[in-house]
PDB file of C-alpha atoms in Angstrom:
ATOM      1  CA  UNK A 232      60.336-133.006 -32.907  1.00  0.00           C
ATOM      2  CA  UNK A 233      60.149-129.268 -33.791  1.00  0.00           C
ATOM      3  CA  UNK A 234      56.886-129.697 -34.717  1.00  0.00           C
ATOM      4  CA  UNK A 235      55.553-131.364 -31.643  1.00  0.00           C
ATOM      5  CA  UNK A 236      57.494-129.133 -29.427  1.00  0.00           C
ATOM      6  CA  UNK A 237      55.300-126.140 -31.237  1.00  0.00           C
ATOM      7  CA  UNK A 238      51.964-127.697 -31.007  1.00  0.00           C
ATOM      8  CA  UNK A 239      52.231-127.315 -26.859  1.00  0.00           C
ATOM      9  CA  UNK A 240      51.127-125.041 -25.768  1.00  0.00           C
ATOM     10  CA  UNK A 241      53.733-121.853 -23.736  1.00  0.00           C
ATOM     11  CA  UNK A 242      52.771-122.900 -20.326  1.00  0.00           C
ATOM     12  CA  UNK A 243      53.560-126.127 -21.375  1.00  0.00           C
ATOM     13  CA  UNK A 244      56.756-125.637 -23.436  1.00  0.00           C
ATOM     14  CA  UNK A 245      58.323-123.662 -20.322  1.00  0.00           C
ATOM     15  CA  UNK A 246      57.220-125.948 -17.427  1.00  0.00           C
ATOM     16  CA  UNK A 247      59.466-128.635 -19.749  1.00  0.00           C
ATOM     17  CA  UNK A 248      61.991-126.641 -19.545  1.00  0.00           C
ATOM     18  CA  UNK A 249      62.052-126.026 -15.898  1.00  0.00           C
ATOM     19  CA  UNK A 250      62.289-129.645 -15.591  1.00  0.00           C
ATOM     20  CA  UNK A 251      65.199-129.815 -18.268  1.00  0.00           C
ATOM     21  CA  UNK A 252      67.097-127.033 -16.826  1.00  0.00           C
ATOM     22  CA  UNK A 253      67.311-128.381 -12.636  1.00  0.00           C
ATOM     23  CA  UNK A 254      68.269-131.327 -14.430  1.00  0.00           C
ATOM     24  CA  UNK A 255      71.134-129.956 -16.248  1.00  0.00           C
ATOM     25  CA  UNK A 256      71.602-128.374 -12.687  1.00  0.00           C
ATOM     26  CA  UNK A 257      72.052-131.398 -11.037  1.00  0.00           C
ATOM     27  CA  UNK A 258      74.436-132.947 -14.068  1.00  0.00           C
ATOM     28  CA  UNK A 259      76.766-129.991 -14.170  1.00  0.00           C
ATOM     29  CA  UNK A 260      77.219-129.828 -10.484  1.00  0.00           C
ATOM     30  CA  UNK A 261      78.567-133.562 -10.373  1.00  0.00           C
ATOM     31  CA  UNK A 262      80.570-132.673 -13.015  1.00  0.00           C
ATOM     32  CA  UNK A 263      82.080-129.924 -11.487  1.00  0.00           C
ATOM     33  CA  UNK A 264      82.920-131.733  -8.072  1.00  0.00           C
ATOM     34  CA  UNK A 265      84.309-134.621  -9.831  1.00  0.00           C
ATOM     35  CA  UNK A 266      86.361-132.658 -12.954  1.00  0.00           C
ATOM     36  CA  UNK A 267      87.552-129.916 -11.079  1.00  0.00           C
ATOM     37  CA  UNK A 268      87.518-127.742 -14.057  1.00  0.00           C
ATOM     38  CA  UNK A 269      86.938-124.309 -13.950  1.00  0.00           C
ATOM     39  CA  UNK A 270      84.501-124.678 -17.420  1.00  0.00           C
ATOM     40  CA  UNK A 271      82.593-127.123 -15.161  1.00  0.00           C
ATOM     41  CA  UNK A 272      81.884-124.779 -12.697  1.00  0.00           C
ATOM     42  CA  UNK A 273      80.821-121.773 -14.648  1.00  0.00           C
ATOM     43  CA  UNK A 274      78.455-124.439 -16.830  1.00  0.00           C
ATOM     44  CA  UNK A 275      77.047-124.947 -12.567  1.00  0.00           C
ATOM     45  CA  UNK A 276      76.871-121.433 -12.701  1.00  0.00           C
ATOM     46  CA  UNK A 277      75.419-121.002 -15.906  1.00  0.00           C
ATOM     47  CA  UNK A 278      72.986-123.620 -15.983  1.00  0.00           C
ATOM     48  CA  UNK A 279      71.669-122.479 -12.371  1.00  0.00           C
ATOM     49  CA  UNK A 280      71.166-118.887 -14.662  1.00  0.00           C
ATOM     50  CA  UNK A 281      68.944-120.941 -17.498  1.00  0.00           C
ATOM     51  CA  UNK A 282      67.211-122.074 -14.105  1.00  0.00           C
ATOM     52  CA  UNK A 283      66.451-118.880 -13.620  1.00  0.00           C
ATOM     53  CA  UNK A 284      65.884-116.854 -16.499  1.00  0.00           C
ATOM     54  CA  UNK A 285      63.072-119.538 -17.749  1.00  0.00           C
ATOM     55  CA  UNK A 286      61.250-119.319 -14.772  1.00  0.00           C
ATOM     56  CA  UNK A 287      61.110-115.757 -15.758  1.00  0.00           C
ATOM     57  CA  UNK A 288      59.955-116.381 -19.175  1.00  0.00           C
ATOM     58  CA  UNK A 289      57.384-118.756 -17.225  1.00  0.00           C
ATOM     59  CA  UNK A 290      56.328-115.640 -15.065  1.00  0.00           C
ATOM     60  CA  UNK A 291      56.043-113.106 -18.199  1.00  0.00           C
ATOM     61  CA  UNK A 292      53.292-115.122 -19.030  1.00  0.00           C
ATOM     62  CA  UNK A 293      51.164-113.822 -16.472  1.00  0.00           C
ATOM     63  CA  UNK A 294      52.380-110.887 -14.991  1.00  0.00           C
ATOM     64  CA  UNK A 295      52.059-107.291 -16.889  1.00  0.00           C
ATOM     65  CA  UNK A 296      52.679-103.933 -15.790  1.00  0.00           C
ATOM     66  CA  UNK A 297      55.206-102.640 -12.950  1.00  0.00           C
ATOM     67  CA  UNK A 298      56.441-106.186 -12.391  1.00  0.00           C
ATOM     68  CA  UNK A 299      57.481-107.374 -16.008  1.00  0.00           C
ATOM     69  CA  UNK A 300      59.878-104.009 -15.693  1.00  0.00           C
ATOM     70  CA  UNK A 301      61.318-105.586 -12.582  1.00  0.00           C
ATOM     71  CA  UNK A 302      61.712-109.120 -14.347  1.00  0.00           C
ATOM     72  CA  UNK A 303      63.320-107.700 -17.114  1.00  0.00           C
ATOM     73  CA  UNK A 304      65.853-105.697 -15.231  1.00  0.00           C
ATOM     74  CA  UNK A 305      66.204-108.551 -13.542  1.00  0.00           C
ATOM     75  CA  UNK A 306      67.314-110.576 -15.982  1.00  0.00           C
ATOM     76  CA  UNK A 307      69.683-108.401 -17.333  1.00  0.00           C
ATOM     77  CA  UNK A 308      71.626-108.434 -13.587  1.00  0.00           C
ATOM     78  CA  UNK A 309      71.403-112.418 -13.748  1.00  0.00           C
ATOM     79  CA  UNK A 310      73.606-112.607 -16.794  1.00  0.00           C
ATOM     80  CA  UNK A 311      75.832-110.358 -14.920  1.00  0.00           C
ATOM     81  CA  UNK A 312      76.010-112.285 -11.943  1.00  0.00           C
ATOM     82  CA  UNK A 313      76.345-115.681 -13.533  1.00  0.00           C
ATOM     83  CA  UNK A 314      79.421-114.537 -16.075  1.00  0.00           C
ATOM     84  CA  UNK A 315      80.858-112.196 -12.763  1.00  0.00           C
ATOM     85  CA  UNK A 316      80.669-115.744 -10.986  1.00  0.00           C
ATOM     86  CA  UNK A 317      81.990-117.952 -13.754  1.00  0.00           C
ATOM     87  CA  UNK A 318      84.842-115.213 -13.926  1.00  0.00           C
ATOM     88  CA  UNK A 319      85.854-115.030 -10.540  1.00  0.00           C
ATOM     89  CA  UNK A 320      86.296-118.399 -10.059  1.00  0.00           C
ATOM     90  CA  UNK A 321      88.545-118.682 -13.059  1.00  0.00           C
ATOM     91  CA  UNK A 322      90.436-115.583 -11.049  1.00  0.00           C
ATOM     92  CA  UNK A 323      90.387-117.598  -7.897  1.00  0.00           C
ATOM     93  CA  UNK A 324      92.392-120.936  -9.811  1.00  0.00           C
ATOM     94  CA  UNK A 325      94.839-118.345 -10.717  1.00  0.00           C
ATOM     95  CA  UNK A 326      95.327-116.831  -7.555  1.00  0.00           C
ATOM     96  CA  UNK A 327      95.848-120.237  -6.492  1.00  0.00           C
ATOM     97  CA  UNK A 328      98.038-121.293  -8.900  1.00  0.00           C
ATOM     98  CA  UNK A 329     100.292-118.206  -8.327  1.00  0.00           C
ATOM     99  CA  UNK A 330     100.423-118.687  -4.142  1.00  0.00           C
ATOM    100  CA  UNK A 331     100.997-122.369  -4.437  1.00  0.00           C
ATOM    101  CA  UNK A 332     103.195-122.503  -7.467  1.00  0.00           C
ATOM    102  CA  UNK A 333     101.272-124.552  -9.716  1.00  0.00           C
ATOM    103  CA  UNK A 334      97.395-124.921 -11.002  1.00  0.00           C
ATOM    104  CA  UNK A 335      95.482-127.706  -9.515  1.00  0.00           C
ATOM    105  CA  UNK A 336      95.267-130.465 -12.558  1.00  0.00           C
ATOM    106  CA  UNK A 337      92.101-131.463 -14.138  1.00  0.00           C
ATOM    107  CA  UNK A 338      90.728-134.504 -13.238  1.00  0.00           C
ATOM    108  CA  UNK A 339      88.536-137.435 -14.545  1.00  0.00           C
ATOM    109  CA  UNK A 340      88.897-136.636 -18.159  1.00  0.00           C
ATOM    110  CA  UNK A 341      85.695-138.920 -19.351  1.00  0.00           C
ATOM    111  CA  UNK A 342      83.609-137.796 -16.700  1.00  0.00           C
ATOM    112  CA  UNK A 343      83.915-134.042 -18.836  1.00  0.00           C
ATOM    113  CA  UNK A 344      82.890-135.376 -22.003  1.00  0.00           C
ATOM    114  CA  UNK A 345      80.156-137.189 -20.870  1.00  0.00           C
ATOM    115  CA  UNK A 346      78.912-134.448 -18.851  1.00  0.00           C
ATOM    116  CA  UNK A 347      79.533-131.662 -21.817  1.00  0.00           C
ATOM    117  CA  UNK A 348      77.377-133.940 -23.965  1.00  0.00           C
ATOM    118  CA  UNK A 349      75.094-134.408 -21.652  1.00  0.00           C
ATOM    119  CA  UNK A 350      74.492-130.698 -20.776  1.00  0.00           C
ATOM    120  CA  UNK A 351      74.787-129.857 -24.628  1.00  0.00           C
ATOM    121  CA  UNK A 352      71.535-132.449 -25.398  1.00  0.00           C
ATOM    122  CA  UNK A 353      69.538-130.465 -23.124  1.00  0.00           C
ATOM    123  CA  UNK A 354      70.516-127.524 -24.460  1.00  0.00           C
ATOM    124  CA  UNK A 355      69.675-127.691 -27.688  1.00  0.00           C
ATOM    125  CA  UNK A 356      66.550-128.786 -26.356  1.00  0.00           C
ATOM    126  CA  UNK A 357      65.741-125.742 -24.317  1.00  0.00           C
ATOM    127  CA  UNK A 358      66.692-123.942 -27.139  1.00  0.00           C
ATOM    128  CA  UNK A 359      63.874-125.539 -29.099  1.00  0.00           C
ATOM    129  CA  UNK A 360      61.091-125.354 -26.081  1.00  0.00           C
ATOM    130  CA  UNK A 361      62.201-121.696 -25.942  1.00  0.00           C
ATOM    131  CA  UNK A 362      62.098-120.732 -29.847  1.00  0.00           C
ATOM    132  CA  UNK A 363      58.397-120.293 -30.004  1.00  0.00           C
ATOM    133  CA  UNK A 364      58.548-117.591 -27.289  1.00  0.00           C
ATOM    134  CA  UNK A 365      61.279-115.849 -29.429  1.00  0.00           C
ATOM    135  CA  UNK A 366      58.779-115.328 -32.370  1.00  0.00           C
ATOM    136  CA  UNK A 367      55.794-114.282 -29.994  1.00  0.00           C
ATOM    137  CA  UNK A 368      58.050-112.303 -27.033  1.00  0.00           C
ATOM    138  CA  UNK A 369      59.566-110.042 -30.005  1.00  0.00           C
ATOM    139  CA  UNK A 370      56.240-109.091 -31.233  1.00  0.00           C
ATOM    140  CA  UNK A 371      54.951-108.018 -27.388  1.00  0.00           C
ATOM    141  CA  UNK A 372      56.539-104.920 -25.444  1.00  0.00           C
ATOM    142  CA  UNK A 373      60.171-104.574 -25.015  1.00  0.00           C
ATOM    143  CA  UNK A 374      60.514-105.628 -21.329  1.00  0.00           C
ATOM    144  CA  UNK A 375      59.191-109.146 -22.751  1.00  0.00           C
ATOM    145  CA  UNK A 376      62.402-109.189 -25.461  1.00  0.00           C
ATOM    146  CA  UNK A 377      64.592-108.251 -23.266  1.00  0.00           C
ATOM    147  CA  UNK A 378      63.815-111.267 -20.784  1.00  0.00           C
ATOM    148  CA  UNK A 379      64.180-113.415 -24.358  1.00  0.00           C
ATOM    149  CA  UNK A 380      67.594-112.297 -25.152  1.00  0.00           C
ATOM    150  CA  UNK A 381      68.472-112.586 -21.763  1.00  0.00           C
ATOM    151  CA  UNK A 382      67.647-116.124 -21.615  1.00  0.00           C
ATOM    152  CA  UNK A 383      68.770-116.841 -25.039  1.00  0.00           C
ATOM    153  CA  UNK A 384      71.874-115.591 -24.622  1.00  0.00           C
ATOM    154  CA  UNK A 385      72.944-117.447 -21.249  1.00  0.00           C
ATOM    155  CA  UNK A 386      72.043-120.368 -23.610  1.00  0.00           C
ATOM    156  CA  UNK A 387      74.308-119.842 -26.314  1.00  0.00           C
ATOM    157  CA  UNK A 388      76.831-118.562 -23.419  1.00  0.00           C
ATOM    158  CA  UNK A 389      76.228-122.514 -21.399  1.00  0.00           C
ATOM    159  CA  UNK A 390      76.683-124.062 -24.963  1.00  0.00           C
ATOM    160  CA  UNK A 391      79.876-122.734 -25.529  1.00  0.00           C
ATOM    161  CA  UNK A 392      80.753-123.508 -22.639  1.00  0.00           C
ATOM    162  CA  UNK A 393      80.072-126.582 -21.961  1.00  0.00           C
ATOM    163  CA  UNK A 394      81.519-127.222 -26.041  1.00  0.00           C
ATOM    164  CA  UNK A 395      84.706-125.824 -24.422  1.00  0.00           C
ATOM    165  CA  UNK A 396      84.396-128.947 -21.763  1.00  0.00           C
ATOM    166  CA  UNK A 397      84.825-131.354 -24.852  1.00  0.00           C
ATOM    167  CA  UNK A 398      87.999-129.197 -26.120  1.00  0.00           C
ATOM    168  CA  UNK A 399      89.460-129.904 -23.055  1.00  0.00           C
ATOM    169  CA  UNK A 400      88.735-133.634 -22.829  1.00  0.00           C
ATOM    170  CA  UNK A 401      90.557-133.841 -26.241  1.00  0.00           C
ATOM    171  CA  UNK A 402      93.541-131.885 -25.386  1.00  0.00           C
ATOM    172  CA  UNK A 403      93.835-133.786 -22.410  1.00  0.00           C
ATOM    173  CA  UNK A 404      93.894-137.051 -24.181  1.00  0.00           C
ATOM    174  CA  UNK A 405      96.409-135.282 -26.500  1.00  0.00           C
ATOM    175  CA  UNK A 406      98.483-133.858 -24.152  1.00  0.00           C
ATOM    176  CA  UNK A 407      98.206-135.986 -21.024  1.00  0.00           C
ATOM    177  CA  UNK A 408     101.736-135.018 -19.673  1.00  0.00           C
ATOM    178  CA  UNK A 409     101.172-131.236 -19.726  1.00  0.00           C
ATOM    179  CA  UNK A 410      97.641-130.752 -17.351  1.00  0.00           C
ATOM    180  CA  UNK A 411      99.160-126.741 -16.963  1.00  0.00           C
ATOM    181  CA  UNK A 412      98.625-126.437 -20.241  1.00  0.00           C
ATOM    182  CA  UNK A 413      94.939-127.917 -19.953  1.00  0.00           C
ATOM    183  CA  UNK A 414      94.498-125.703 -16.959  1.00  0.00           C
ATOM    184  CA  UNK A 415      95.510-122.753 -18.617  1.00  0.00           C
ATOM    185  CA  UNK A 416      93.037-123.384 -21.988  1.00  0.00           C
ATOM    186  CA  UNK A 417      90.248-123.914 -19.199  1.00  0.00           C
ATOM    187  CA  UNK A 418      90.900-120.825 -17.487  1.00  0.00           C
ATOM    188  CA  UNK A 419      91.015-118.472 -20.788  1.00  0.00           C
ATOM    189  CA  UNK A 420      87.933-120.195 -22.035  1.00  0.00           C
ATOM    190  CA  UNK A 421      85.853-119.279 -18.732  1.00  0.00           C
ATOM    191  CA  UNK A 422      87.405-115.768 -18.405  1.00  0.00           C
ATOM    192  CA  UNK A 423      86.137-115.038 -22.363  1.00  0.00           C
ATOM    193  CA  UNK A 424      82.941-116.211 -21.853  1.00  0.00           C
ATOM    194  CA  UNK A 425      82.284-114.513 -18.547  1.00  0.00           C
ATOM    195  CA  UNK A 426      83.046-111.089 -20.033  1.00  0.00           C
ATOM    196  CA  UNK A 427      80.956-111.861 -23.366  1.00  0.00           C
ATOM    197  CA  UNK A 428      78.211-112.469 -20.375  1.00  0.00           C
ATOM    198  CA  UNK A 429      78.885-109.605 -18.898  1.00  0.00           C
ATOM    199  CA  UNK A 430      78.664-107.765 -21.696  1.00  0.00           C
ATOM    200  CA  UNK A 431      75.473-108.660 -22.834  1.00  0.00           C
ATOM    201  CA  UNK A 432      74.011-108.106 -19.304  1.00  0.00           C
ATOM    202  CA  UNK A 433      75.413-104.574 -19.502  1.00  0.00           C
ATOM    203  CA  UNK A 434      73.073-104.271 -22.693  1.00  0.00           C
ATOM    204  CA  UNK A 435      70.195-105.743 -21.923  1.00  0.00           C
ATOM    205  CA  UNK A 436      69.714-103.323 -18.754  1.00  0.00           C
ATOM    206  CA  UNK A 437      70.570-100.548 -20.944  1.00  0.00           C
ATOM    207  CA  UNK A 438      67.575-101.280 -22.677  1.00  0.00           C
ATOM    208  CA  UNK A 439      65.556-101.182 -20.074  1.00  0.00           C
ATOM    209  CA  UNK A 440      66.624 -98.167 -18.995  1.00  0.00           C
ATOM    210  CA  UNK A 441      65.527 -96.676 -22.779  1.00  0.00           C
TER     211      UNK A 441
END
C-alpha cells in the first residue's frame, strides 16, 4: 500500500486526504453526540484541525512568498486552538460536575470503540498519504516544515486520542459500576493532550517568528 500511496502524485495524495479527514469529521462527531465523552469531543475537535491543516499542506503546493508565511503561522495558531478547545471542554465537564455534584456518565460504551477504531484506520492512513510530503516539505524553506509538523503533530495528538477512546471502553467494561471513575480517566486524558497541543503550537510559531 505504501508503495502505491507514493507513486501518486502530491496533489493527488492530499486531495485523498481531504476526503479521509471530513470523513473522520463526520465519524467523530456522531461519536461524540452519542458517547458523551469528553475524548470524543476533542477527537471532533481534533479531527476538524487535520481538516484543516491538510488543506494547508494542499495550498503550500501552490502558493510561495508572503502567503506561505501566513499559512504557516497559521498553522501553528490551529494547534493552539484545537488543544485550547479540547481543553476547555474537559474544564467545562468539571465545572459541571462540581455545580451539580456529580460528572455526567459516559454513555454507549461500543459505540466508543467502534468509533476510536474507526478514526484510528484513517489515521494511520493520513499518516501514510502525508509521509511523502514529510521527506520533500523538510528539504524546501522552513515555513513549508513548519506547516508539516504542524499537521503531523495534530495527527499523532488525534491518535492518542482517539487510542485513549479504546482505554476507556475497556475500563468501562471493567469497571461498569464506577462511570466517575471513567469520567475522571477521560477528563485527565483530554486535559494532557490539550496542553501537549498547546505546546507544540507555542513552538511551531516560535519558529516562524526566527
Amino acid at each position: 500500500m505504501k508503495n502505491l500511496i507514493e507513486s501518486w502524485s502530491a496533489k493527488e495524495r492530499l486531495s485523498l486526504a481531504l476526503v479521509l479527514s471530513g470523513l473522520a469529521v463526520y465519524i467523530a462527531t456522531h461519536g461524540a453526540i452519542v458517547t458523551k465523552a469528553d475524548v470524543m469531543f476533542a477527537d471532533l475537535f481534533h479531527n476538524s484541525a487535520d481538516l484543516f491543516f491538510i488543506l494547508l499542506l494542499w495550498l503550500s503546493l501552490f502558493i510561495r512568498g508572503r502567503y506561505l508565511q501566513i499559512i504557516s503561522k497559521l498553522s501553528g495558531l490551529a494547534l493552539l486552538a484545537a488543544g485550547g478547545a479540547a481543553t476547555i471542554k474537559a474544564f467545562d465537564t468539571i465545572f459541571e460536575g462540581l455545580k451539580t455534584g456529580k460528572w455526567p456518565p459516559l454513555e454507549a460504551g461500543f459505540t466508543l470503540l467502534w468509533i476510536s477504531l474507526a478514526i484510528i484506520v484513517i489515521l494511520f492512513v493520513l499518516m501514510l498519504l502525508i509521509g511523502k510530503e514529510h521527506e520533500e516539505l523538510h528539504e524546501g524553506s522552513q515555513h513549508h516544515k513548519n506547516i508539516h509538523t504542524a499537521a503531523r503533530t495534530e495527527l499523532i495528538a488525534d491518535i492518542i486520542q482517539a487510542s485513549a477512546g479504546i482505554v476507556e471502553f475497556f475500563i468501562l467494561l471493567a469497571l461498569p459500576h464506577h462511570p466517575e471513575f471513567v469520567r475522571g480517566v477521560d477528563i485527565l486524558l483530554t486535559v494532557l493532550i490539550g496542553f501537549w497541543m498547546m505546546w507544540r503550537g507555542n513552538m511551531v510559531i516560535k519558529e516562524h517568528s526566527h
